[in-house]
Amino acid sequence: MENHCFGDIIFEILSRLPAKSLMRFNCVCKTWNSLIRDDPNFVQSHIARSQAPPTATRLLFDLYYHDNKRDVAVKENKKRRIEGFPLELQEPRHYFNYEKMRTCSNHCNGLICLYNVEDTRVYLLNVTTGEIKALSFSVNDVKSPLYPPRLCLGFDLVMEKYKLLQLFVEYNNNKLVTKMRIRTLGRDSYWRNCCHMSSTVSPLRSNFLNGVLYWVHCPCSRIFYFDLTKEELQSFSLPEEYSHFAVLDSMQTALRGKLVMHCFNTEINFSNYIYDELVKPKKVEENNPPLMENFKEENSYRENFVKRSRERKILFCIT
Amino acid sequence: MITLQSSDKDVFEIEQSILIQSGTIKNMVEDDFTFIPLPSVDTETLIKIIEYMKKHADKTDSKEKNIKEFDKDFMKKTLNELFALVFAANYLHISSLLELLYPSIADRIKDKITEAIRQIFSIRCDFTPEEERRIIMDNKWAHEGTEIEGTLD
């Protein structure tokens, strides 16, 4: 092996490897270890490559709670086609005891918040590498301590910092109000009060995409969105004909990089809406029979998803 | 016509128009060199490089499918041959060939065990057994899986 330009070549080859290979090769030698773990140029290069098609590697993680009895049935490698994205379920990777640790936020860039029941601290989990870090501050110092805290994790694309949003519900004049406070990780040493909304949304059903957090709010047929850079909360209404019920499809949103929603009208016909830009939905494949079959299969999967969600809190992460 | 000389002292006469795909050669040609010694490229590798550049010299639309097929077959070489090519292409600054080689090599090595990687890259492990064990434990999942193999090619 010749030695000149060796470093450049190694860099180029390693930055094209999938995360699992890199996590295995970080014990090859000290040089490779510090390249993979610590070199900011390398990390940036790898992230850029894994997000840009056609070489995009999208690893969807199915986070569920390991249950000895039910696990045997679920642990199959299934290939699933969703709109041309072949998927393969991987073996379960990281295990957490539900009694002790549970998810308390949405996923963002392959990170998710976990709440430790025993020490009442919030931890950040990197789903790809399994690294877990405790947040240095408390989330429980509010009037009505929540168990676990209702958090939303997002990434401010301009500041290039992660921000944590905490939601808590209060009764104000006999009305339920959701108040928010926000904190920039690695920068703010205190919580800043933020906006509020006159209804409740589930933070676990929030979706992070391109610097914005989204929630669907069905009773008032609106989508709330929070711009992490501007730190503003806004909303827009769902398409009229399908505003009966809507669900944000976490997985398709992650796969396509666009907001994908299943919207239902009162007759439970449904349509998929894909939002290229906010407030300008592109309705997709409504009455197309072969694709409707696809959606029916999708829908039954989604039903399972919802069922499983209730039983076991399933989230999809993209990394 | 430009003359290239490999490390084994074999000479090759190739048209300038083909060789300018190499940034390094292009620079030397612009400085009026017509004889270019390449002490870091052996004959076997140089022949392959020339073959690649000849194929890619004429990039008309009709030949595009042809070129893609050629590229695919061109990558069907042993890992050692691919490494020799990547060093040569790096030295000669042939970016299109590098963009072909990097992902191909990455793909070939991605499922290998660490010991195979060390042998392929001639790397000596400078971790103590204890340190290595610790790192492996932290990333146990990365070392498990049916796709992982230990061949050297």
Short mmCIF file of C-alpha atoms in Angstrom, two decimals, chain A residues 1-6 8-10 12-14 16-21 23-33 37 49 93-94 127-130, chain B residues 40 83 86-87 90 99 102-103 105-106 109-112 114 117-118 120-127 131-132 135-136 139 141-145 147-148:
data_model
loop_
_atom_site.label_atom_id
_atom_site.label_comp_id
_atom_site.label_asym_id
_atom_site.label_seq_id
_atom_site.Cartn_x
_atom_site.Cartn_y
_atom_site.Cartn_z
CA MET A 1 0.00 0.00 0.00
CA GLU A 2 1.49 3.31 -1.07
CA ASN A 3 1.46 6.14 1.39
CA HIS A 4 1.04 9.40 -0.48
CA CYS A 5 -2.50 10.78 -0.58
CA PHE A 6 -3.54 7.74 1.42
CA ASP A 8 -7.53 11.59 1.13
CA ILE A 9 -8.44 8.28 -0.42
CA ILE A 10 -9.42 6.76 2.91
CA GLU A 12 -13.36 9.52 0.31
CA ILE A 13 -13.99 5.80 0.65
CA LEU A 14 -15.11 5.93 4.29
CA ARG A 16 -19.37 6.57 1.29
CA LEU A 17 -19.84 3.77 3.79
CA PRO A 18 -23.12 3.15 5.59
CA ALA A 19 -23.34 4.03 9.29
CA LYS A 20 -23.23 0.43 10.46
CA SER A 21 -19.93 -0.20 8.68
CA MET A 23 -19.48 2.03 13.63
CA ARG A 24 -17.76 -1.30 13.12
CA PHE A 25 -14.59 0.17 11.60
CA ASN A 26 -14.02 2.67 14.35
CA CYS A 27 -11.96 0.00 16.12
CA VAL A 28 -9.63 -0.64 13.15
CA CYS A 29 -7.05 1.80 14.45
CA LYS A 30 -6.78 5.12 16.28
CA THR A 31 -6.58 7.18 13.09
CA TRP A 32 -9.80 5.71 11.71
CA ASN A 33 -11.44 6.07 15.10
CA ARG A 37 -15.88 9.93 15.59
CA ARG A 49 -23.77 12.03 1.07
CA ARG A 93 -31.12 -2.90 17.76
CA HIS A 94 -31.30 -1.06 21.04
CA VAL A 127 -30.72 6.02 17.05
CA THR A 128 -27.96 5.14 14.59
CA THR A 129 -25.09 4.78 17.01
CA GLY A 130 -27.00 4.00 20.19
CA SER B 40 4.09 5.66 -9.30
CA PHE B 83 -6.83 0.07 -5.10
CA VAL B 86 -7.59 4.51 -7.23
CA PHE B 87 -4.03 5.54 -6.38
CA ASN B 90 -5.81 10.08 -7.67
CA GLU B 99 -16.14 9.00 -8.67
CA TYR B 102 -14.79 5.32 -4.52
CA PRO B 103 -18.35 3.97 -4.24
CA ILE B 105 -14.59 0.12 -3.25
CA ALA B 106 -16.85 1.30 -0.42
CA ILE B 109 -15.58 -3.41 1.88
CA LYS B 110 -18.70 -2.33 3.74
CA ASP B 111 -19.62 -5.78 5.08
CA LYS B 112 -16.17 -6.92 6.09
CA THR B 114 -12.36 -5.32 11.10
CA ILE B 117 -10.09 -4.34 6.75
CA ARG B 118 -6.76 -4.20 8.57
CA ILE B 120 -6.63 -5.07 3.09
CA PHE B 121 -5.32 -1.64 4.09
CA SER B 122 -2.18 -2.97 5.78
CA ILE B 123 -3.09 -1.27 9.03
CA ARG B 124 -1.70 -2.29 12.36
CA CYS B 125 -4.13 -2.02 15.22
CA ASP B 126 -2.76 0.46 17.76
CA PHE B 127 -5.48 -0.08 20.34
CA GLU B 131 -9.51 -0.49 24.42
CA GLU B 132 -10.61 -2.48 21.40
CA ILE B 135 -15.13 0.07 21.53
CA ILE B 136 -16.67 -3.15 20.26
CA ASN B 139 -21.11 -0.66 19.20
CA TRP B 141 -24.85 -4.05 17.07
CA ALA B 142 -22.46 -2.98 14.33
CA HIS B 143 -20.53 -6.21 14.71
CA GLU B 144 -23.57 -8.43 14.41
CA GLY B 145 -25.42 -9.45 11.30
CA GLU B 147 -24.07 -9.91 6.03
CA ILE B 148 -20.72 -9.52 7.76
#
